[in-house]
Amino acid sequence: MPGAASSHGLIWMILRRIGVALVLALVVSFLVYAATTVLPGDVAAAVLGRNATPEAVAALREQLGLGDPFAQRYLAWLGALVRGDLGTSLAGTRMPVSELIATPVRNTAVLAGATLLLLVPLALFVGILSGVRQGRALDRAAAGVSLTLTAVPEFVVGALLVLALAVYVPVLPAVSLVSGDVNPLSVPEFLVLPVLTLIIAGAAYLIRIVRISTIEAMATDYVEAARLAGVPERRIVTRYAVRNSLAPTIQAISATAQWLLGGIFVVEVLFAYPGVGNALVTAVQVRDVPVIQAIAMLLALAFILINLVADIVTILVDPRLRTAA
Amino acid sequence: MSALDRHGVERRTGVSWRGAVGVWAVVGGIMLAVALAGSLVAPYDPAGLVGKSFLLPGPDHWFGTDSLGRDVLSRVLAGGRTAVLLAVAAIVVAEAVGCVIGLLAGYRGGLVDAVLMRANDVLLAFPALLLVLVLAAGLGPGTVVLVVGVAVVNIPGIARLARAATLGVATTGYVESAVVRGEGTAAILRREILPNIAPTIVADAGVRFAGAFLIIAGLNFLGIGIQPPAPDWATMIAENRSYITLQPWTVIAPTACIALFAISVNIVGEAVARRRSRGRA
């Protein structure tokens, strides 16, 4: 049980992490706003295209507030963002951004959630097993496969899967045409190939980290002592090795979740899956600035949040880190 | 960590690993040659409409033709060059900027040091691909965004490495004697420190090149970088994937090229890293 002093330190550590995350979010918001509005190129003219009348360009510049000083625009945007007002899309029907991205956000959450639910247990299982059986056939096979797969980008893995499972053995749809507000969970066949692609492309990293931390934990003195004391090997693995490799594993899971946020764009575009990645890429192509800002902020915040949660959980599960504070 | 290298793979000195590295080094060399010089031996104009659409592989078109009737083999032979050269350009820019920052931070410390660490923290709060996409929103799609974006993503890491390496040699005898001789900071950094940290920087640059190539391929696939009709492996996958059932070779050929190139760069990079860590141990 942590005493009063150490639990004080614990709360302080957690508060500090939260503070750092908030500052990071603020800096990122500034960078997103600056990158999307300050860089060369008149956004208003770019959005409306070459045939736009000067009046239309002027009106759009007005709507975007491009005449005001930068600091004022940024603060107004940030204020609206904090209140949950994401602005209005510049493309097509001029929908409110929050309405426009609601369904894509849900779809991406479904895809990412399904991937993590399958990927994490699988990677933990293979990682721990190859760590325990270091140097044996399974371990060597896993190492070879993961060394190969970490190098291959998601869209190449996906394209190969499409060739195998949608073209040569046509058992699955090559594209995930989830339309409108249909929940992708209700058409699971559309999820199989995207999820499989993400698992294959992402599992290698997690397996590596779990494996190495298992090997390190199995080589410690207390595992040796437990062995000499006659504790069964299975119990050593579950009780000592797994628990002691928890901290690096949580960090690796968080890194995998963060990788997923980046890798998901490509997979969504590959399978025409209607998520935020696809929405963002489309928005970048037509320079729909409010949509870009909203999605970029959303993903960056998710990124920061994953990191924060992983840090806090690590502090909570690993007593060694607590006393180190 | 005695029997493990930094990736947690045991150093098996057996023939199988060396043999595999050798094979992949040859594959990598071939792919690099294809990427850089392939367009010279391309049988047709890679952007030209030279036949009927969706021809399957045959004597005239070894990999068939795509939806517009362009020769797939010619496009594949010409499709690696731009991405490889852009990755090289991005890493060269990043190394130049990153090394200057890192050298100054390591040798002088102070403000540069603090700013560098914070910049790195901020970048770590952002997926690389998202960062380049946001930049593309500002700059507009194109190859400039690829080079600038990929360079920006790499600069903090390079600067940190250069800083750490500089700290390691800044207190050595030859640097101190240069200071005593009264040489200026620029001269010391260039003549005494840079040559000594160069091997570390170069080994790291290889790994970064592989990463840069993959990000650039991803962005090309997303349609943010190289624009059609220019031939590019990743762009080919994107533009042909809707017709994959009609003419699978339009996707198989560029997919195989990216996979072989990426895997060989990764395995050769891994082998170099292992040798270096063994050398240091």
Coordinates of C-alpha atoms in Angstrom, one line a residue:
Chain A
M1 CA 0.0 0.0 0.0
P2 CA 1.4 3.4 -0.9
G3 CA 1.7 5.7 2.1
A4 CA 0.3 9.2 2.3
A5 CA 3.5 10.8 1.0
S6 CA 3.8 8.5 -2.0
S7 CA 0.2 8.9 -3.0
H8 CA 0.7 12.6 -2.9
G9 CA 3.6 12.2 -5.3
L10 CA 1.4 10.0 -7.5
I11 CA -1.3 12.6 -7.8
W12 CA 1.3 15.2 -8.5
M13 CA 2.9 13.1 -11.3
I14 CA -0.5 12.5 -12.9
L15 CA -1.4 16.2 -12.7
R16 CA 1.9 17.1 -14.3
R17 CA 1.3 14.7 -17.2
I18 CA -2.2 16.2 -17.7
G19 CA -0.7 19.7 -17.7
V20 CA 1.9 18.7 -20.3
A21 CA -0.9 17.2 -22.5
L22 CA -2.9 20.4 -22.3
V23 CA 0.1 22.5 -23.3
L24 CA 0.8 20.1 -26.2
A25 CA -2.8 20.4 -27.3
L26 CA -2.6 24.1 -27.3
V27 CA 0.7 24.2 -29.3
V28 CA -0.7 21.6 -31.8
S29 CA -3.9 23.8 -32.3
F30 CA -1.7 26.7 -33.1
L31 CA 0.4 24.7 -35.6
V32 CA -2.7 23.3 -37.3
Y33 CA -4.3 26.7 -37.6
A34 CA -1.1 28.3 -38.8
A35 CA -0.3 25.5 -41.3
T36 CA -3.8 25.6 -42.8
T37 CA -4.2 29.4 -43.1
V38 CA -0.9 31.2 -43.1
L39 CA 1.1 29.3 -45.6
P40 CA 1.4 30.8 -49.1
G41 CA -1.5 30.5 -51.5
D42 CA -4.8 32.2 -51.1
V43 CA -7.2 29.6 -49.6
A44 CA -10.3 31.5 -50.8
A45 CA -9.1 31.5 -54.4
A46 CA -7.9 27.9 -54.1
V47 CA -11.3 26.7 -52.8
L48 CA -13.4 28.5 -55.4
G49 CA -11.2 27.5 -58.3
R50 CA -10.0 29.5 -61.3
N51 CA -13.3 30.6 -62.6
A52 CA -14.4 32.3 -59.4
T53 CA -15.6 35.9 -59.6
P54 CA -13.6 38.4 -57.5
E55 CA -16.8 39.1 -55.5
A56 CA -17.1 35.4 -54.5
V57 CA -13.5 35.3 -53.5
A58 CA -14.0 38.4 -51.4
A59 CA -17.1 37.1 -49.8
L60 CA -15.3 33.8 -48.9
R61 CA -12.3 35.7 -47.5
E62 CA -14.8 37.6 -45.4
Q63 CA -16.4 34.4 -44.1
L64 CA -13.0 33.0 -43.3
G65 CA -12.1 36.3 -41.6
L66 CA -8.9 36.4 -43.7
G67 CA -8.8 40.2 -43.4
D68 CA -8.4 40.2 -39.6
P69 CA -5.0 40.0 -37.9
F70 CA -3.7 36.4 -37.5
A71 CA -3.7 36.4 -33.7
Q72 CA -7.3 37.6 -33.6
R73 CA -8.4 34.9 -36.1
Y74 CA -6.6 32.2 -34.3
L75 CA -8.1 33.1 -30.9
A76 CA -11.6 33.3 -32.4
W77 CA -11.1 29.9 -34.0
L78 CA -9.7 28.4 -30.8
G79 CA -12.6 29.9 -28.7
A80 CA -15.1 28.3 -31.1
L81 CA -13.3 25.0 -31.1
V82 CA -13.3 24.9 -27.3
R83 CA -17.1 25.5 -27.3
G84 CA -17.5 22.7 -29.8
D85 CA -18.2 24.9 -32.8
L86 CA -16.2 23.4 -35.7
G87 CA -17.3 25.9 -38.3
T88 CA -18.9 25.4 -41.7
S89 CA -17.6 23.4 -44.6
L90 CA -16.5 25.3 -47.6
A91 CA -17.3 22.6 -50.1
G92 CA -20.6 21.7 -51.7
T93 CA -23.6 22.1 -49.4
R94 CA -21.8 24.2 -46.8
M95 CA -22.8 21.9 -44.0
P96 CA -21.7 22.5 -40.4
V97 CA -18.4 20.6 -40.0
S98 CA -19.6 18.8 -36.8
E99 CA -22.6 17.3 -38.8
L100 CA -20.4 16.5 -41.8
I101 CA -17.8 14.5 -39.8
A102 CA -20.1 12.8 -37.3
T103 CA -20.6 9.6 -39.3
P104 CA -17.0 9.3 -40.5
V105 CA -15.8 9.7 -36.9
R106 CA -18.2 6.9 -35.8
N107 CA -17.0 4.7 -38.7
T108 CA -13.3 5.3 -38.0
A109 CA -13.9 4.5 -34.3
V110 CA -15.6 1.2 -35.3
L111 CA -12.7 0.3 -37.6
A112 CA -10.0 1.3 -35.0
G113 CA -11.8 -0.3 -32.2
A114 CA -12.3 -3.6 -34.0
T115 CA -8.7 -3.6 -35.1
L116 CA -7.3 -3.0 -31.5
L117 CA -9.7 -5.6 -30.0
L118 CA -8.2 -8.3 -32.2
L119 CA -4.7 -7.0 -32.7
V120 CA -3.7 -6.5 -29.0
P121 CA -4.6 -9.9 -27.6
L122 CA -3.1 -11.6 -30.7
A123 CA 0.1 -9.7 -30.5
L124 CA 0.4 -10.2 -26.7
F125 CA -0.1 -14.0 -27.2
V126 CA 2.4 -14.4 -29.9
G127 CA 4.9 -12.0 -28.2
I128 CA 4.8 -13.7 -24.9
L129 CA 5.0 -17.1 -26.4
S130 CA 7.9 -16.3 -28.6
G131 CA 9.6 -14.5 -25.7
V132 CA 9.2 -17.6 -23.5
R133 CA 10.3 -19.9 -26.3
Q134 CA 13.2 -17.7 -27.3
G135 CA 15.2 -19.1 -30.2
R136 CA 12.8 -21.9 -31.0
A137 CA 10.9 -22.4 -34.3
L138 CA 7.9 -20.3 -33.4
D139 CA 10.1 -17.4 -32.2
R140 CA 12.3 -17.5 -35.3
A141 CA 9.3 -17.6 -37.6
A142 CA 7.6 -14.7 -35.8
A143 CA 10.9 -12.7 -35.9
G144 CA 11.3 -13.3 -39.6
V145 CA 7.7 -12.5 -40.5
S146 CA 7.7 -9.3 -38.4
L147 CA 11.0 -8.1 -39.7
T148 CA 9.5 -8.4 -43.2
L149 CA 6.1 -6.9 -42.4
T150 CA 7.3 -3.9 -40.6
A151 CA 8.9 -2.7 -43.8
V152 CA 5.8 -3.0 -46.0
P153 CA 3.4 -0.1 -46.0
E154 CA -0.3 -0.7 -45.2
F155 CA -1.6 -0.1 -48.7
V156 CA 0.8 -2.7 -50.1
V157 CA -0.4 -5.2 -47.6
G158 CA -4.0 -4.2 -48.3
A159 CA -3.5 -4.5 -52.1
L160 CA -2.0 -8.0 -51.7
L161 CA -4.9 -9.0 -49.5
V162 CA -7.4 -7.7 -52.1
L163 CA -5.6 -9.6 -54.8
A164 CA -5.7 -12.8 -52.7
L165 CA -9.1 -12.6 -51.1
A166 CA -11.2 -10.5 -53.5
V167 CA -9.7 -11.3 -56.9
Y168 CA -8.2 -14.7 -57.0
V169 CA -10.4 -16.3 -54.3
P170 CA -13.3 -13.9 -54.4
V171 CA -14.7 -14.4 -50.9
L172 CA -14.7 -10.8 -49.7
P173 CA -15.6 -7.4 -51.2
A174 CA -12.6 -5.4 -52.5
V175 CA -14.1 -2.1 -51.4
S176 CA -16.1 -1.3 -48.2
L177 CA -19.0 0.7 -49.7
V178 CA -20.7 1.4 -46.4
S179 CA -23.2 4.0 -47.4
G180 CA -24.7 6.9 -45.6
D181 CA -25.4 6.3 -41.9
V182 CA -25.3 2.5 -42.0
N183 CA -23.3 1.3 -39.1
P184 CA -20.4 -0.7 -40.5
L185 CA -20.9 -3.2 -37.7
S186 CA -24.1 -4.3 -39.4
V187 CA -22.2 -5.2 -42.6
P188 CA -19.2 -7.0 -41.1
E189 CA -18.0 -8.3 -44.4
F190 CA -16.9 -4.8 -45.3
L191 CA -14.8 -4.6 -42.2
V192 CA -12.8 -7.9 -42.6
L193 CA -10.2 -6.7 -45.2
P194 CA -9.5 -3.3 -43.7
V195 CA -9.2 -4.8 -40.2
L196 CA -7.0 -7.7 -41.5
T197 CA -4.8 -5.2 -43.3
L198 CA -4.3 -3.1 -40.2
I199 CA -3.6 -6.1 -38.0
I200 CA -1.0 -7.5 -40.4
A201 CA 0.7 -4.2 -40.9
G202 CA 0.6 -3.2 -37.2
A203 CA 1.1 -6.4 -35.2
A204 CA 4.8 -6.9 -35.9
Y205 CA 5.8 -3.9 -33.8
L206 CA 3.8 -4.9 -30.8
I207 CA 4.9 -8.5 -31.0
R208 CA 8.6 -7.3 -31.0
I209 CA 8.2 -5.2 -27.9
V210 CA 6.2 -7.8 -25.9
R211 CA 8.7 -10.4 -26.8
I212 CA 11.8 -8.5 -25.8
S213 CA 10.2 -7.4 -22.5
T214 CA 9.2 -11.0 -21.8
I215 CA 12.7 -12.2 -22.4
E216 CA 14.1 -9.5 -20.1
A217 CA 11.6 -10.4 -17.4
M218 CA 12.4 -14.1 -17.7
A219 CA 16.1 -13.4 -17.3
T220 CA 15.7 -11.6 -14.0
D221 CA 16.9 -12.9 -10.6
Y222 CA 13.4 -13.3 -9.1
V223 CA 12.3 -15.5 -12.0
E224 CA 15.4 -17.6 -11.4
A225 CA 14.6 -17.7 -7.6
A226 CA 11.0 -18.7 -8.3
R227 CA 12.3 -21.5 -10.6
L228 CA 14.6 -22.7 -7.9
A229 CA 11.8 -22.6 -5.4
G230 CA 9.9 -25.0 -7.7
V231 CA 7.2 -22.7 -9.0
P232 CA 5.7 -24.2 -12.1
E233 CA 6.9 -22.6 -15.3
R234 CA 3.4 -21.7 -16.5
R235 CA 2.8 -19.8 -13.2
I236 CA 6.2 -18.1 -13.5
V237 CA 5.2 -16.8 -16.9
T238 CA 1.7 -15.5 -15.9
R239 CA 2.6 -14.3 -12.4
Y240 CA 6.1 -12.9 -12.8
A241 CA 7.1 -12.4 -16.4
V242 CA 3.8 -10.9 -17.7
R243 CA 3.4 -8.6 -14.8
N244 CA 6.8 -7.3 -15.0
S245 CA 6.7 -6.6 -18.7
L246 CA 3.4 -4.7 -18.3
A247 CA 4.9 -1.2 -18.3
P248 CA 6.7 -1.5 -21.6
T249 CA 3.8 -3.4 -23.1
I250 CA 1.3 -0.6 -22.2
Q251 CA 3.6 1.9 -23.9
A252 CA 3.8 -0.3 -26.9
I253 CA 0.0 -0.7 -27.1
S254 CA -0.3 3.1 -26.9
A255 CA 2.3 3.4 -29.7
T256 CA 0.3 0.9 -31.7
A257 CA -2.9 2.8 -31.2
Q258 CA -1.1 6.0 -32.3
W259 CA 0.3 4.3 -35.3
L260 CA -3.2 3.2 -36.1
L261 CA -4.4 6.8 -36.3
G262 CA -1.8 7.4 -39.0
G263 CA -2.2 4.1 -40.8
I264 CA -5.9 4.3 -40.9
F265 CA -6.0 7.0 -43.6
V266 CA -4.3 4.9 -46.1
V267 CA -6.4 1.8 -45.4
E268 CA -9.6 3.8 -45.5
V269 CA -8.7 5.3 -48.9
L270 CA -7.6 1.9 -50.2
F271 CA -11.0 0.3 -49.3
A272 CA -13.0 3.4 -49.9
Y273 CA -14.1 3.1 -46.3
P274 CA -16.1 6.2 -45.3
G275 CA -14.1 7.3 -42.2
V276 CA -12.3 10.4 -41.1
G277 CA -9.1 9.5 -43.0
N278 CA -11.0 9.4 -46.3
A279 CA -12.8 12.6 -45.3
L280 CA -9.5 14.3 -44.5
V281 CA -7.8 13.3 -47.7
T282 CA -10.8 14.5 -49.7
A283 CA -10.8 17.8 -47.8
V284 CA -7.1 18.3 -48.4
Q285 CA -7.6 17.8 -52.2
V286 CA -10.4 20.4 -52.3
R287 CA -8.8 22.5 -49.5
D288 CA -11.9 22.5 -47.4
V289 CA -10.0 24.3 -44.6
P290 CA -12.5 24.0 -41.7
V291 CA -12.9 20.3 -42.2
I292 CA -9.1 19.8 -42.4
Q293 CA -8.7 21.8 -39.2
A294 CA -11.4 19.9 -37.4
I295 CA -10.2 16.4 -38.3
A296 CA -6.5 17.3 -37.8
M297 CA -7.3 18.6 -34.3
L298 CA -9.5 15.6 -33.5
L299 CA -6.8 13.1 -34.5
A300 CA -4.1 15.1 -32.7
L301 CA -6.2 15.2 -29.6
A302 CA -6.8 11.5 -29.8
F303 CA -3.1 11.0 -30.2
I304 CA -2.3 13.1 -27.2
L305 CA -5.0 11.5 -25.1
I306 CA -3.8 7.9 -25.9
N307 CA -0.3 9.0 -24.8
L308 CA -1.7 10.5 -21.6
V309 CA -3.8 7.5 -20.6
A310 CA -0.9 5.2 -21.3
D311 CA 1.4 7.2 -19.1
I312 CA -1.1 7.4 -16.3
V313 CA -1.9 3.6 -16.5
T314 CA 1.8 2.9 -16.5
I315 CA 2.4 5.0 -13.4
L316 CA -0.6 3.2 -11.7
V317 CA 0.4 -0.4 -12.5
D318 CA 4.2 -0.1 -12.0
P319 CA 5.1 0.5 -8.4
R320 CA 8.7 1.0 -9.4
L321 CA 7.8 4.2 -11.3
R322 CA 5.8 5.5 -8.3
T323 CA 8.7 5.3 -5.9
A324 CA 11.0 6.8 -8.5
A325 CA 9.1 10.0 -8.3
Chain B
M1 CA 20.9 -7.0 -23.1
S2 CA 24.0 -9.2 -23.6
A3 CA 22.7 -11.5 -26.3
L4 CA 20.3 -9.0 -27.8
D5 CA 20.7 -6.1 -30.0
R6 CA 18.6 -2.9 -29.8
H7 CA 15.7 -4.5 -31.7
G8 CA 15.5 -7.4 -29.4
V9 CA 16.4 -10.0 -32.0
E10 CA 19.2 -12.3 -31.0
R11 CA 22.4 -11.9 -32.9
R12 CA 22.5 -15.2 -34.7
T13 CA 25.8 -15.4 -36.4
G14 CA 24.6 -18.4 -38.3
V15 CA 24.7 -18.7 -42.1
S16 CA 20.9 -18.3 -42.5
W17 CA 20.9 -14.6 -41.4
R18 CA 23.9 -13.7 -43.4
G19 CA 22.6 -15.5 -46.4
A20 CA 19.3 -13.8 -46.1
V21 CA 21.0 -10.4 -45.8
G22 CA 23.1 -11.2 -48.9
V23 CA 20.0 -12.2 -50.9
W24 CA 18.1 -9.1 -49.8
A25 CA 21.1 -6.8 -50.5
V26 CA 21.1 -8.1 -54.1
V27 CA 17.4 -7.6 -54.4
G28 CA 17.7 -4.1 -53.0
G29 CA 20.5 -3.3 -55.4
I30 CA 18.4 -4.5 -58.3
M31 CA 15.4 -2.6 -57.1
L32 CA 17.4 0.6 -56.7
A33 CA 18.9 0.1 -60.2
V34 CA 15.3 -0.4 -61.6
A35 CA 14.1 2.7 -59.7
L36 CA 16.9 5.0 -60.8
A37 CA 17.6 3.7 -64.4
G38 CA 14.5 1.7 -65.3
S39 CA 13.1 4.4 -67.5
L40 CA 16.1 4.1 -69.8
V41 CA 15.2 0.6 -70.7
A42 CA 11.4 1.0 -70.7
P43 CA 10.1 -0.4 -74.0
Y44 CA 7.4 2.3 -74.4
D45 CA 6.7 5.9 -73.2
P46 CA 5.5 5.4 -69.6
A47 CA 2.9 8.2 -70.0
G48 CA 2.0 7.3 -73.6
L49 CA -1.2 5.6 -74.7
V50 CA 0.3 2.7 -76.6
G51 CA -2.3 0.0 -76.9
K52 CA -5.8 -1.1 -76.1
S53 CA -7.1 -0.8 -72.5
F54 CA -6.7 -3.7 -70.0
L55 CA -4.6 -6.0 -72.3
L56 CA -3.4 -9.0 -70.3
P57 CA 0.3 -9.8 -70.2
G58 CA 1.6 -10.9 -73.6
P59 CA 4.7 -10.7 -75.8
D60 CA 4.1 -7.0 -76.7
H61 CA 3.2 -5.9 -73.2
W62 CA 4.8 -8.1 -70.6
F63 CA 2.6 -6.8 -67.8
G64 CA -0.3 -5.8 -70.1
T65 CA -1.8 -2.3 -70.3
D66 CA -3.8 -0.2 -67.8
S67 CA -7.2 1.4 -68.1
L68 CA -5.9 4.1 -70.5
G69 CA -3.9 1.6 -72.6
R70 CA -0.5 2.6 -71.1
D71 CA 2.2 -0.1 -70.9
V72 CA 2.4 -1.4 -67.3
L73 CA 6.0 -2.6 -67.6
S74 CA 7.2 0.8 -68.8
R75 CA 5.3 2.6 -66.0
V76 CA 6.7 0.2 -63.4
L77 CA 10.3 0.7 -64.7
A78 CA 9.9 4.5 -64.6
G79 CA 7.8 4.6 -61.5
G80 CA 10.4 4.3 -58.7
R81 CA 12.7 7.1 -59.6
T82 CA 10.8 10.2 -58.4
A83 CA 9.8 8.7 -55.1
V84 CA 13.4 7.5 -54.4
L85 CA 14.9 10.9 -55.4
L86 CA 12.3 12.8 -53.3
A87 CA 13.1 10.6 -50.3
V88 CA 16.8 11.3 -50.8
A89 CA 16.1 15.0 -51.1
A90 CA 14.0 15.1 -48.0
I91 CA 16.6 13.3 -45.9
V92 CA 19.4 15.5 -47.3
V93 CA 17.5 18.6 -46.3
A94 CA 16.6 17.1 -42.9
E95 CA 20.2 16.0 -42.2
A96 CA 21.6 19.4 -43.1
V97 CA 19.2 21.3 -40.9
G98 CA 19.1 18.7 -38.1
C99 CA 22.9 18.4 -37.9
V100 CA 23.4 22.1 -37.6
I101 CA 20.8 22.4 -34.8
G102 CA 22.2 19.3 -33.1
L103 CA 25.8 20.4 -33.3
L104 CA 24.9 23.8 -31.8
A105 CA 22.7 22.4 -29.1
G106 CA 25.3 19.8 -28.1
Y107 CA 28.3 22.2 -28.2
R108 CA 26.6 25.4 -26.9
G109 CA 23.6 24.0 -24.9
G110 CA 21.3 26.6 -23.4
L111 CA 18.3 27.9 -25.4
V112 CA 18.8 25.8 -28.5
D113 CA 18.9 22.7 -26.4
A114 CA 15.6 23.6 -24.6
V115 CA 13.8 24.6 -27.8
L116 CA 15.0 21.4 -29.5
M117 CA 13.6 19.1 -26.8
R118 CA 10.2 20.9 -26.8
A119 CA 10.0 20.8 -30.6
N120 CA 10.6 17.1 -30.5
D121 CA 7.8 16.6 -27.9
V122 CA 5.4 18.5 -30.1
L123 CA 6.2 16.5 -33.2
L124 CA 5.8 13.3 -31.2
A125 CA 2.2 14.4 -30.6
F126 CA 1.4 14.2 -34.3
P127 CA 1.3 11.2 -36.7
A128 CA 3.8 11.9 -39.4
L129 CA 1.3 11.4 -42.2
L130 CA -1.2 13.8 -40.5
L131 CA 1.5 16.4 -40.3
V132 CA 2.3 16.3 -44.0
L133 CA -1.4 16.2 -44.8
V134 CA -2.0 19.4 -42.8
L135 CA 1.0 21.0 -44.6
A136 CA -0.5 19.9 -47.9
A137 CA -3.7 21.7 -46.9
G138 CA -1.7 24.9 -46.6
L139 CA 0.8 24.5 -49.5
G140 CA -1.4 22.5 -51.8
P141 CA -0.6 19.0 -53.1
G142 CA 2.6 18.4 -54.9
T143 CA 6.2 17.3 -54.6
V144 CA 7.3 20.3 -52.6
V145 CA 5.0 19.3 -49.8
L146 CA 6.5 15.8 -49.7
V147 CA 10.1 17.1 -49.3
V148 CA 9.2 19.8 -46.8
G149 CA 6.9 17.6 -44.8
V150 CA 9.2 14.6 -44.6
A151 CA 12.1 16.8 -43.8
V152 CA 10.2 18.5 -41.0
V153 CA 9.2 15.1 -39.5
N154 CA 12.8 14.0 -39.4
I155 CA 14.6 17.1 -38.3
P156 CA 14.0 16.8 -34.5
G157 CA 15.1 13.2 -34.3
I158 CA 18.3 13.9 -36.3
A159 CA 19.0 17.0 -34.2
R160 CA 18.7 14.9 -31.0
L161 CA 21.0 12.3 -32.4
A162 CA 23.6 14.9 -33.5
R163 CA 23.3 16.6 -30.2
A164 CA 23.9 13.4 -28.2
A165 CA 26.9 12.4 -30.5
T166 CA 28.3 16.0 -30.1
L167 CA 28.1 15.8 -26.4
G168 CA 30.1 12.6 -26.6
V169 CA 33.0 14.1 -28.4
A170 CA 32.8 17.8 -27.1
T171 CA 35.0 17.0 -24.1
T172 CA 37.6 14.9 -25.9
G173 CA 41.3 16.0 -26.1
Y174 CA 41.3 17.0 -29.7
V175 CA 38.4 19.4 -29.3
E176 CA 39.8 20.9 -26.2
S177 CA 43.2 21.4 -27.8
A178 CA 41.4 23.1 -30.7
V179 CA 39.7 25.4 -28.2
V180 CA 43.1 26.2 -26.7
R181 CA 44.5 26.9 -30.1
G182 CA 41.9 29.6 -30.3
E183 CA 39.9 28.2 -33.1
G184 CA 36.4 29.6 -33.7
T185 CA 33.2 27.6 -32.9
A186 CA 32.3 27.1 -36.6
A187 CA 35.8 25.7 -37.4
I188 CA 35.7 23.4 -34.4
L189 CA 32.3 22.1 -35.3
R190 CA 33.2 21.5 -38.9
R191 CA 36.7 20.2 -38.6
E192 CA 36.8 18.5 -35.2
I193 CA 33.3 17.4 -34.2
L194 CA 31.5 16.7 -37.5
P195 CA 34.0 14.2 -38.9
N196 CA 33.8 12.3 -35.6
I197 CA 30.0 12.1 -35.4
A198 CA 29.6 11.4 -39.2
P199 CA 29.5 7.6 -39.0
T200 CA 26.6 7.7 -36.5
I201 CA 24.7 10.2 -38.6
V202 CA 25.2 8.3 -41.8
A203 CA 24.1 5.0 -40.3
D204 CA 21.0 6.7 -39.0
A205 CA 20.3 8.4 -42.3
G206 CA 19.9 5.0 -44.0
V207 CA 17.1 4.0 -41.6
R208 CA 15.5 7.4 -42.1
F209 CA 15.7 7.0 -45.9
A210 CA 13.6 3.9 -45.7
G211 CA 11.1 5.6 -43.5
A212 CA 11.0 8.6 -45.8
F213 CA 10.4 6.4 -48.8
L214 CA 7.4 4.8 -47.1
I215 CA 5.8 8.1 -46.0
I216 CA 6.3 9.5 -49.5
A217 CA 4.8 6.3 -51.1
G218 CA 1.8 6.6 -48.7
L219 CA 1.3 10.2 -49.6
N220 CA 1.5 9.5 -53.3
F221 CA -1.0 6.7 -52.8
L222 CA -3.3 9.2 -51.1
G223 CA -2.9 11.6 -54.1
I224 CA -1.2 14.3 -52.1
G225 CA 2.3 14.0 -53.7
I226 CA 3.2 13.1 -57.3
Q227 CA 0.3 13.9 -59.5
P228 CA -1.0 11.7 -62.5
P229 CA -0.1 11.0 -65.2
A230 CA 3.4 10.8 -63.9
P231 CA 4.3 7.2 -63.3
D232 CA 4.8 6.2 -59.7
W233 CA 4.5 2.9 -58.0
A234 CA 2.1 4.0 -55.2
T235 CA 0.1 6.2 -57.5
M236 CA -0.3 3.2 -59.9
I237 CA -1.8 1.2 -57.1
A238 CA -4.2 4.0 -56.3
E239 CA -5.3 4.6 -59.9
N240 CA -5.6 0.9 -60.8
R241 CA -7.2 -0.6 -57.8
S242 CA -10.8 -0.1 -59.1
Y243 CA -9.9 -2.2 -62.1
I244 CA -8.1 -4.9 -60.1
T245 CA -10.4 -7.6 -61.3
L246 CA -10.1 -6.7 -64.9
Q247 CA -6.3 -6.5 -65.0
P248 CA -4.6 -7.5 -61.8
W249 CA -1.1 -7.0 -63.1
T250 CA -1.6 -3.2 -63.0
V251 CA -1.6 -3.6 -59.2
I252 CA 0.6 -6.6 -58.7
A253 CA 3.6 -5.1 -60.5
P254 CA 3.9 -1.8 -58.5
T255 CA 2.9 -3.6 -55.3
A256 CA 5.7 -6.1 -55.7
C257 CA 8.2 -3.3 -56.5
I258 CA 7.3 -1.3 -53.3
A259 CA 7.3 -4.5 -51.2
L260 CA 10.7 -5.7 -52.5
F261 CA 12.3 -2.3 -52.2
A262 CA 11.0 -1.6 -48.7
I263 CA 11.8 -5.1 -47.3
S264 CA 15.3 -5.1 -48.7
V265 CA 16.1 -1.6 -47.4
N266 CA 14.8 -2.6 -44.0
I267 CA 16.8 -5.8 -43.8
V268 CA 20.0 -4.3 -45.0
G269 CA 19.5 -1.4 -42.6
E270 CA 18.9 -3.9 -39.8
A271 CA 22.1 -5.8 -40.7
V272 CA 24.1 -2.5 -40.7
A273 CA 22.6 -1.6 -37.3
R274 CA 23.5 -5.1 -35.9
R275 CA 27.1 -4.9 -37.1
R276 CA 27.5 -1.4 -35.6
S277 CA 26.1 -2.5 -32.2
R278 CA 28.4 -5.5 -32.3
G279 CA 31.3 -3.2 -33.1
R280 CA 30.6 -1.0 -30.2
A281 CA 30.0 -3.8 -27.7

